[in-house]
CSV table of C-alpha atoms in Angstrom, one decimal:
chain,number,residue,atom,x,y,z
S,722,MET,CA,111.8,25.9,108.1
S,723,SER,CA,108.5,25.0,106.4
S,724,PRO,CA,105.4,23.0,106.9
S,725,LYS,CA,105.0,21.8,103.3
S,726,GLN,CA,106.5,23.1,100.2
S,727,THR,CA,107.1,22.2,96.6
S,728,GLY,CA,109.4,23.1,93.8
S,729,GLY,CA,106.5,24.0,91.5
S,730,LYS,CA,103.1,24.2,93.2
S,731,PRO,CA,103.6,23.8,96.9
S,732,ARG,CA,101.0,22.7,99.4
S,733,SER,CA,100.7,24.3,102.8
S,734,ALA,CA,99.9,22.4,105.9
S,735,ALA,CA,96.2,23.1,105.1
S,736,GLY,CA,96.6,21.4,101.7
S,737,LYS,CA,95.9,24.5,99.6
S,738,ARG,CA,97.9,25.2,96.5
S,739,GLY,CA,100.4,28.1,96.5
S,740,ARG,CA,103.7,29.1,95.1
S,741,ARG,CA,107.3,28.2,96.2
S,742,PRO,CA,107.4,28.5,100.0
S,743,ALA,CA,111.1,27.5,99.9
S,744,ASP,CA,112.1,31.1,99.3
S,745,GLU,CA,114.0,33.2,101.7
S,746,ALA,CA,112.5,36.7,102.2
S,747,ARG,CA,114.1,39.9,103.3
S,748,ASN,CA,112.6,43.3,104.1
S,749,GLY,CA,114.2,45.2,101.3
S,750,GLY,CA,117.6,45.2,103.0
S,751,ARG,CA,116.4,46.9,106.2
S,752,THR,CA,117.3,45.4,109.5
S,753,ARG,CA,114.3,46.6,111.5
S,754,SER,CA,110.6,46.2,111.1
S,755,PRO,CA,109.2,49.0,109.0
S,756,GLY,CA,106.5,51.4,110.1
S,757,PRO,CA,103.2,51.8,108.2
S,758,ASP,CA,103.6,51.7,104.4
S,759,THR,CA,100.8,53.1,102.3
S,760,ARG,CA,102.0,51.1,99.3
S,761,TYR,CA,100.4,48.1,100.8
S,762,GLY,CA,96.9,49.6,101.1
S,763,GLY,CA,97.4,51.7,104.2
S,764,PRO,CA,98.7,51.2,107.7
S,765,PRO,CA,97.8,48.1,109.7
S,766,THR,CA,95.1,48.5,112.2
S,767,GLY,CA,97.0,47.5,115.3
S,768,ARG,CA,98.6,44.0,115.5
S,769,PRO,CA,97.7,42.0,112.4
S,770,ALA,CA,95.0,39.4,112.8
S,771,PRO,CA,96.7,36.6,110.9
S,772,ALA,CA,94.8,33.8,109.1
S,773,ALA,CA,94.2,30.5,111.0
S,774,GLY,CA,94.7,32.2,114.3
S,775,ILE,CA,98.5,31.9,114.2
S,776,PRO,CA,100.2,34.5,116.3
S,777,VAL,CA,103.0,36.5,114.6
S,778,SER,CA,105.7,38.8,116.0
S,779,GLY,CA,105.9,42.5,115.1
S,780,ARG,CA,104.5,44.3,112.1
S,781,PRO,CA,104.3,43.0,108.5
S,782,LEU,CA,107.5,43.3,106.5
S,783,PRO,CA,107.7,44.1,102.8
S,784,TRP,CA,108.7,41.1,100.7
S,785,THR,CA,111.8,40.8,98.6
S,786,ARG,CA,112.5,37.4,97.1
S,787,GLU,CA,116.2,36.4,97.8
S,788,GLY,CA,116.7,32.7,97.3
S,789,ARG,CA,115.1,29.4,96.9
S,790,LEU,CA,115.7,25.8,98.0
S,791,PHE,CA,115.0,22.6,96.1
S,792,PRO,CA,115.2,23.6,92.4
S,793,ALA,CA,114.0,20.9,90.0
S,794,PRO,CA,116.6,18.7,88.4
S,795,GLY,CA,118.2,20.3,85.4
S,796,PRO,CA,118.3,18.5,82.0
S,797,GLU,CA,121.7,16.8,82.7
S,798,ALA,CA,120.6,15.6,86.2
S,799,ALA,CA,117.3,14.3,84.8
S,800,SER,CA,119.2,12.5,82.0
S,801,LEU,CA,121.6,10.9,84.5
S,802,LEU,CA,118.6,9.7,86.6
S,803,VAL,CA,117.2,8.0,83.5
S,804,GLU,CA,120.5,6.3,82.8
S,805,TYR,CA,120.8,5.3,86.5
S,806,GLY,CA,118.4,2.4,85.7
S,807,MET,CA,121.1,1.0,83.3
S,808,VAL,CA,123.7,1.5,86.0
S,809,LEU,CA,121.7,-0.6,88.4
S,810,ARG,CA,121.2,-3.3,85.8
S,811,GLN,CA,124.9,-3.4,85.2
S,812,VAL,CA,126.0,-3.5,88.9
S,813,LEU,CA,123.0,-5.4,90.5
S,814,PRO,CA,121.3,-7.4,87.8
S,815,LEU,CA,118.2,-9.3,88.9
S,816,ARG,CA,117.3,-12.9,87.9
S,817,ALA,CA,113.8,-13.3,86.6
S,818,SER,CA,112.6,-14.7,89.9
S,819,HIS,CA,114.2,-11.9,91.9
S,820,ALA,CA,112.7,-9.3,89.5
S,821,ARG,CA,109.2,-10.8,90.1
S,822,ASP,CA,109.8,-10.7,93.9
S,823,LEU,CA,111.2,-7.1,93.9
S,824,PRO,CA,107.8,-5.3,94.4
S,825,SER,CA,107.0,-7.6,97.4
S,826,ALA,CA,110.5,-7.0,98.9
S,827,ILE,CA,110.1,-3.2,98.4
S,828,GLN,CA,106.7,-3.3,100.2
S,829,SER,CA,108.3,-5.3,103.1
S,830,LEU,CA,111.2,-3.0,103.5
S,831,SER,CA,108.9,0.1,103.3
S,832,ALA,CA,106.7,-1.3,106.1
S,833,SER,CA,109.7,-1.8,108.3
S,834,LEU,CA,111.3,1.6,107.5
S,835,THR,CA,108.0,3.5,108.3
S,836,SER,CA,108.4,4.8,111.8
S,837,GLU,CA,104.7,4.4,112.7
S,838,ARG,CA,104.9,0.7,112.1
S,839,GLY,CA,106.7,-1.6,114.4
S,840,ALA,CA,110.3,-1.3,115.7
S,841,GLY,CA,111.9,-0.6,112.3
S,842,PRO,CA,114.2,-2.9,110.3
S,843,LYS,CA,116.6,-5.1,112.0
S,844,PRO,CA,120.2,-3.8,112.5
S,845,GLY,CA,122.3,-4.5,109.4
S,846,TYR,CA,119.3,-5.1,107.2
S,847,LEU,CA,121.3,-4.0,104.1
S,848,SER,CA,123.4,-7.1,104.5
S,849,ASP,CA,120.3,-9.2,103.6
S,850,PRO,CA,120.5,-9.7,99.7
S,851,ARG,CA,116.8,-9.4,99.3
S,852,MET,CA,116.5,-6.2,101.3
S,853,LEU,CA,119.7,-4.8,99.7
S,854,ALA,CA,118.1,-5.3,96.2
S,855,ALA,CA,114.9,-3.6,97.3
S,856,TYR,CA,116.8,-0.7,98.8
S,857,ALA,CA,119.0,-0.3,95.7
S,858,TRP,CA,116.2,-0.4,93.1
S,859,TYR,CA,113.6,1.7,94.9
S,860,PHE,CA,114.8,3.6,98.0
S,861,LEU,CA,118.3,4.5,96.7
S,862,PRO,CA,117.0,6.2,93.5
S,863,TRP,CA,114.3,8.0,95.4
S,864,ASN,CA,116.9,9.2,98.0
S,865,LEU,CA,119.2,10.2,95.2
S,866,TYR,CA,116.3,12.3,93.8
S,867,ARG,CA,115.7,14.0,97.2
S,868,LEU,CA,119.4,14.7,97.7
S,869,ILE,CA,119.8,16.0,94.2
S,870,ARG,CA,117.0,18.5,94.8
S,871,LEU,CA,118.6,19.5,98.1
S,872,VAL,CA,122.2,19.8,96.9
S,873,ARG,CA,121.2,22.0,93.9
S,874,GLY,CA,119.8,24.6,96.3
S,875,LEU,CA,122.8,24.6,98.8
S,876,ALA,CA,126.2,26.3,98.5
S,877,LEU,CA,128.4,23.2,98.5
S,878,ASP,CA,131.4,24.7,96.7
S,879,LEU,CA,134.1,22.4,98.0
S,880,PRO,CA,137.7,23.5,97.2
S,881,ASP,CA,140.3,21.1,95.8
S,882,ARG,CA,141.5,18.4,98.3
S,883,SER,CA,138.4,18.9,100.5
S,884,VAL,CA,137.5,15.9,102.7
S,885,VAL,CA,133.9,14.8,102.9
S,886,VAL,CA,132.9,12.4,105.6
S,887,ASP,CA,129.6,10.5,105.1
S,888,ALA,CA,128.4,9.0,108.3
S,889,GLY,CA,125.9,6.2,107.6
S,890,ALA,CA,126.7,6.3,103.9
S,891,GLY,CA,124.8,3.1,103.0
S,892,PRO,CA,125.3,2.5,99.2
S,893,LEU,CA,127.1,5.9,98.9
S,894,THR,CA,123.9,7.7,98.1
S,895,PHE,CA,125.2,11.2,98.9
S,896,VAL,CA,128.4,10.8,97.0
S,897,GLN,CA,126.4,9.8,93.9
S,898,ALA,CA,123.9,12.5,94.4
S,899,LEU,CA,126.6,15.1,94.7
S,900,TRP,CA,128.3,13.9,91.5
S,901,ILE,CA,125.0,14.1,89.6
S,902,ALA,CA,123.8,17.5,91.1
S,903,ALA,CA,127.1,19.4,91.1
S,904,PRO,CA,128.9,19.0,87.7
S,905,ASP,CA,131.3,21.8,88.7
S,906,LEU,CA,132.8,19.6,91.4
S,907,ARG,CA,133.4,16.5,89.2
S,908,SER,CA,136.9,17.6,88.1
S,909,ARG,CA,138.1,18.6,91.5
S,910,PRO,CA,140.3,16.2,93.6
S,911,LEU,CA,138.1,15.4,96.6
S,912,THR,CA,138.3,12.7,99.2
S,913,PHE,CA,135.2,10.9,100.5
S,914,VAL,CA,135.3,8.8,103.7
S,915,CYS,CA,132.1,6.8,103.7
S,916,LEU,CA,131.2,5.0,107.0
S,917,ASP,CA,128.5,2.4,107.4
S,918,ARG,CA,127.9,-0.8,109.4
S,919,SER,CA,127.1,-2.8,106.2
S,920,ARG,CA,130.0,-3.9,104.1
S,921,ALA,CA,127.6,-5.1,101.4
S,922,ALA,CA,126.0,-1.6,101.1
S,923,LEU,CA,129.4,0.1,101.0
S,924,ALA,CA,130.7,-2.3,98.3
S,925,LEU,CA,127.6,-1.9,96.2
S,926,GLY,CA,127.8,1.9,96.5
S,927,ARG,CA,131.4,1.9,95.4
S,928,GLU,CA,130.6,-0.1,92.3
S,929,LEU,CA,127.6,2.1,91.5
S,930,PHE,CA,129.7,5.3,91.9
S,931,LEU,CA,132.5,3.9,89.7
S,932,THR,CA,130.0,2.9,87.0
S,933,LEU,CA,128.3,6.3,87.2
S,934,ALA,CA,131.5,8.5,87.3
S,935,GLY,CA,134.1,6.3,85.6
S,936,GLU,CA,137.3,4.8,86.9
S,937,GLN,CA,139.2,8.0,86.1
S,938,SER,CA,137.2,10.3,88.4
S,939,PRO,CA,139.5,12.4,90.6
S,940,TRP,CA,137.2,11.7,93.5
S,941,ARG,CA,138.9,9.4,95.9
S,942,VAL,CA,136.3,7.2,97.8
S,943,GLU,CA,137.3,5.3,100.9
S,944,THR,CA,134.8,3.0,102.6
S,945,VAL,CA,135.1,2.1,106.3
S,946,ARG,CA,132.9,-0.3,108.3
S,947,GLU,CA,131.9,1.9,111.2
S,948,GLU,CA,128.7,3.3,112.7
S,949,LEU,CA,127.5,6.4,114.6
S,950,PRO,CA,128.3,8.0,116.9
S,951,ARG,CA,131.9,7.0,116.3
S,952,LEU,CA,133.5,9.4,113.8
S,953,PRO,CA,137.0,10.5,112.9
S,954,ARG,CA,137.9,13.7,114.7
S,955,GLY,CA,138.4,17.1,113.2
S,956,GLY,CA,139.0,16.1,109.5
S,957,ALA,CA,135.8,16.9,107.6
S,958,ASP,CA,135.3,19.9,105.5
S,959,LEU,CA,131.8,18.6,104.9
S,960,LEU,CA,130.3,16.0,107.2
S,961,VAL,CA,127.0,14.4,106.0
S,962,ALA,CA,124.6,12.3,108.1
S,963,ALA,CA,121.6,11.2,106.1
S,964,ASN,CA,118.8,8.9,107.3
S,965,VAL,CA,120.6,7.9,110.5
S,966,LEU,CA,118.6,9.6,113.4
S,967,ASN,CA,115.8,7.1,113.5
S,968,GLU,CA,118.2,4.1,113.7
S,969,LEU,CA,120.1,5.9,116.4
S,970,ALA,CA,117.0,6.6,118.4
S,971,ALA,CA,115.9,3.0,118.2
S,972,ARG,CA,118.9,1.9,120.3
S,973,ARG,CA,118.1,1.6,124.0
S,974,SER,CA,121.5,2.4,125.4
S,975,ALA,CA,120.5,5.9,126.8
S,976,SER,CA,117.7,8.4,126.8
S,977,LEU,CA,116.8,10.3,123.6
S,978,SER,CA,118.2,13.5,124.9
S,979,GLU,CA,121.5,11.9,125.9
S,980,LYS,CA,121.8,10.2,122.5
S,981,THR,CA,121.1,13.4,120.5
S,982,ALA,CA,123.6,15.4,122.7
S,983,ARG,CA,126.2,12.7,122.2
S,984,LEU,CA,125.6,12.7,118.5
S,985,ALA,CA,125.8,16.5,118.3
S,986,GLU,CA,129.2,16.4,120.1
S,987,SER,CA,130.4,13.7,117.7
S,988,LEU,CA,129.3,15.5,114.6
S,989,ALA,CA,130.6,18.8,115.7
S,990,GLY,CA,133.9,17.2,116.7
S,991,GLY,CA,134.3,15.6,113.3
S,992,LEU,CA,134.5,19.0,111.5
S,993,ALA,CA,137.7,20.6,110.4
S,994,GLN,CA,138.2,24.3,111.0
S,995,GLY,CA,135.5,26.0,109.0
S,996,GLY,CA,133.8,22.7,108.2
S,997,ARG,CA,130.1,22.3,107.6
S,998,LEU,CA,127.6,19.8,108.6
S,999,LEU,CA,124.6,18.5,106.6
S,1000,VAL,CA,122.0,16.3,108.3
S,1001,VAL,CA,119.1,15.0,106.2
S,1002,GLU,CA,116.1,12.9,107.4
S,1003,PRO,CA,112.8,11.8,106.0
S,1004,GLY,CA,110.1,14.4,106.2
S,1005,VAL,CA,108.0,12.4,108.7
S,1006,ARG,CA,107.0,13.8,112.1
S,1007,ALA,CA,109.3,11.5,114.1
S,1008,SER,CA,112.3,12.4,112.2
S,1009,GLY,CA,111.5,16.1,112.4
S,1010,LYS,CA,111.2,15.9,116.2
S,1011,LEU,CA,114.6,14.2,116.4
S,1012,LEU,CA,116.2,16.7,114.1
S,1013,ALA,CA,114.8,19.5,116.3
S,1014,ARG,CA,116.4,18.0,119.4
S,1015,LEU,CA,119.7,17.7,117.5
S,1016,ARG,CA,119.4,21.3,116.3
S,1017,GLU,CA,119.1,22.4,120.0
S,1018,SER,CA,122.3,20.5,120.9
S,1019,LEU,CA,124.3,21.7,117.9
S,1020,VAL,CA,123.4,25.4,118.7
S,1021,ASP,CA,123.3,25.5,122.5
S,1022,GLU,CA,126.1,23.0,123.3
S,1023,GLU,CA,128.4,23.0,120.3
S,1024,GLY,CA,128.0,26.6,119.1
S,1025,LEU,CA,127.4,25.9,115.5
S,1026,ALA,CA,125.9,28.5,113.2
S,1027,LEU,CA,122.7,27.5,111.3
S,1028,LEU,CA,123.1,28.0,107.5
S,1029,ALA,CA,119.9,26.5,106.3
S,1030,PRO,CA,116.9,26.2,106.4
S,1031,CYS,CA,116.8,28.2,109.7
S,1032,PRO,CA,117.4,32.0,109.4
S,1033,HIS,CA,118.0,32.2,113.1
S,1034,PRO,CA,119.2,30.0,116.1
S,1035,GLY,CA,116.1,30.6,118.3
S,1036,PRO,CA,113.3,28.1,119.0
S,1037,GLY,CA,111.5,26.9,115.9
S,1038,PRO,CA,108.0,28.6,115.9
S,1039,LEU,CA,106.4,25.7,114.2
S,1040,ALA,CA,107.2,23.3,117.1
S,1041,ALA,CA,106.5,26.1,119.6
S,1042,ARG,CA,102.9,26.3,118.4
S,1043,GLY,CA,102.2,23.0,120.0
S,1044,SER,CA,99.9,22.0,117.2
S,1045,GLY,CA,101.8,18.9,116.0
S,1046,THR,CA,103.6,20.7,113.2
S,1047,TRP,CA,107.2,20.1,112.5
S,1048,CYS,CA,109.9,21.5,110.2
S,1049,HIS,CA,109.9,19.7,106.9
S,1050,PHE,CA,109.7,20.3,103.1
S,1051,THR,CA,107.6,18.5,100.4
S,1052,VAL,CA,108.5,19.0,96.8
S,1053,ASP,CA,106.7,17.9,93.7
S,1054,ALA,CA,108.3,14.8,92.0
S,1055,VAL,CA,109.2,16.4,88.7
S,1056,GLY,CA,111.9,15.0,86.5
S,1057,VAL,CA,111.6,11.5,87.9
S,1058,PRO,CA,112.6,8.8,85.3
S,1059,ASP,CA,109.9,6.6,83.9
S,1060,TRP,CA,111.6,3.4,85.0
S,1061,LEU,CA,111.4,4.5,88.7
S,1062,GLU,CA,107.8,5.7,88.4
S,1063,ALA,CA,106.8,2.3,86.8
S,1064,LEU,CA,108.6,0.3,89.5
S,1065,SER,CA,107.0,2.5,92.2
S,1066,LYS,CA,103.5,1.8,90.8
S,1067,ARG,CA,104.1,-2.0,90.5
S,1068,SER,CA,105.2,-1.9,94.2
S,1069,GLY,CA,102.1,-0.1,95.2
S,1070,LEU,CA,104.1,2.9,96.4
S,1071,PRO,CA,103.7,5.6,93.7
S,1072,LYS,CA,104.9,9.1,94.6
S,1073,ARG,CA,103.5,12.5,93.5
S,1074,ASP,CA,106.0,14.3,95.8
S,1075,VAL,CA,108.9,13.6,98.2
S,1076,SER,CA,109.6,15.1,101.6
S,1077,LEU,CA,112.6,15.6,103.9
S,1078,SER,CA,113.8,17.5,106.9
S,1079,PHE,CA,117.4,18.8,106.9
S,1080,LEU,CA,119.8,21.0,108.8
S,1081,PHE,CA,122.9,22.7,107.3
S,1082,ALA,CA,125.3,24.2,109.9
S,1083,GLY,CA,128.9,25.1,110.4
S,1084,GLY,CA,131.3,27.6,112.1
S,1085,PRO,CA,130.6,29.7,115.1
S,1086,GLY,CA,127.4,31.5,115.6
S,1087,GLY,CA,127.3,35.0,114.1
S,1088,SER,CA,124.9,37.9,114.0
S,1089,VAL,CA,121.3,37.3,113.0
S,1090,ASP,CA,119.6,39.5,110.4
S,1091,PRO,CA,116.1,40.0,111.9
S,1092,ALA,CA,114.8,40.9,108.4
S,1093,LEU,CA,115.6,37.4,107.0
S,1094,GLY,CA,112.9,34.7,107.1
S,1095,ARG,CA,112.2,31.3,105.7
S,1096,VAL,CA,108.7,31.1,104.1
S,1097,VAL,CA,106.4,28.6,105.7
S,1098,SER,CA,103.0,29.1,104.0
S,1099,ASN,CA,101.2,29.8,100.8
S,1100,PRO,CA,100.0,33.4,99.9
S,1101,PHE,CA,96.9,34.6,101.6
S,1102,PRO,CA,95.1,38.1,101.7
S,1103,ALA,CA,97.0,40.2,104.2
S,1104,PRO,CA,94.8,41.1,107.2
S,1105,GLY,CA,94.2,44.8,107.6
S,1106,LEU,CA,96.0,45.6,104.3
S,1107,GLU,CA,93.4,46.0,101.5
S,1108,GLY,CA,94.5,44.4,98.3
S,1109,ALA,CA,97.8,43.0,99.7
S,1110,PHE,CA,98.9,39.5,100.0
S,1111,ALA,CA,101.1,37.9,102.7
S,1112,ARG,CA,103.0,34.8,103.7
S,1113,TYR,CA,104.2,33.5,107.0
S,1114,ALA,CA,107.9,33.2,107.5
S,1115,CYS,CA,110.1,31.7,110.2
S,1116,ALA,CA,112.4,34.6,111.5
S,1117,ALA,CA,114.2,35.7,114.5
S,1118,GLY,CA,111.6,36.3,117.2
S,1119,GLY,CA,109.0,33.9,115.8
S,1120,LEU,CA,106.6,33.8,112.8
S,1121,ARG,CA,106.5,37.0,110.7
S,1122,LEU,CA,104.3,38.3,107.9
S,1123,TYR,CA,105.9,39.3,104.6
S,1124,VAL,CA,103.6,41.5,102.5
S,1125,THR,CA,103.5,42.4,98.8
S,1126,PRO,CA,101.0,44.6,96.9
S,1127,GLY,CA,99.6,41.6,95.0
S,1128,ARG,CA,99.8,37.8,94.9
S,1129,TRP,CA,102.1,37.9,92.0
S,1130,GLY,CA,104.9,39.3,94.2
S,1131,LEU,CA,105.0,36.1,96.3
S,1132,VAL,CA,106.8,33.9,93.8
């Protein structure tokens, strides 16, 4: 969980610059809150008085960096993103008139996809050639970039003959992102079952993937015209649902709680024994709230364990504060190809960073390490601990403070 974070220089919810709040922190391997520690400038004077008036649980914990989400694209991934412009030109070439219209089409689709504006795009909008071109040339590569950053930070080691089900696959964005981000998986025989309501999007995605990976790829890709919440039962070693919650919420067939509970049941029921679930949404408030509801249903009703970003199954402390915050991540847009940056500027939609909310879950719930936390703030002087610095982290029991002797330790 995090308010705002970047791969290089993250920004907190307050907008100040810090360092890498996507880290996991642990209290040096101990499973209980430590007592006073003179290494951090003396014992705390009672309960810490945290910055910004945010209540925390327990005493401060010493910081040990353990892991990090959203690493920047490596050289190979960055090179493939540069080449992706040529892949698009080969598969979806634009006539001169269509190329001139592309920035306008991108702006129109952006307006309809933004949750705060109107009722959203019409169902099946990717079947409209103009909207499909706008999506393929702008939204698809930016979504590829987001997913590449995410996949590189997750443990998605899929054994041979694993089955991946992509619900709401669109133009096979996740399949392409996985191929770019996980070179160790490219030689493994994997099966991808990609579901979407738009035949045009699925067909385009298949062509893009084959152009990117080559006809001889051992990955078997099946495309099926289908839509959520209908999913095949019990066959997915990895089930992916990316950018689908807002479309599901827009339907008026039932209450939001009923729809998220039904979706949670469908997603959990689609997993094979030991299967994992990855849900990815835009980093906007509306999507974060929907994902929080889905999280509750997956944990409370379906019994799934949370693998990331949450270090515990309890209520999210950011939402519990009642201050309008929500769990999402923002990363600096580093390693973005020049052609995509140029098109973004021509469309009036340049990006300095990208954001997302996500949930990675699977298997039955296990024991929770109370020492493990997900960093949700920039470093700040630790209250009551002279010379020390601290960060907030989401942990079992609520927000915790993780402390180090100096700011340098919080990277």
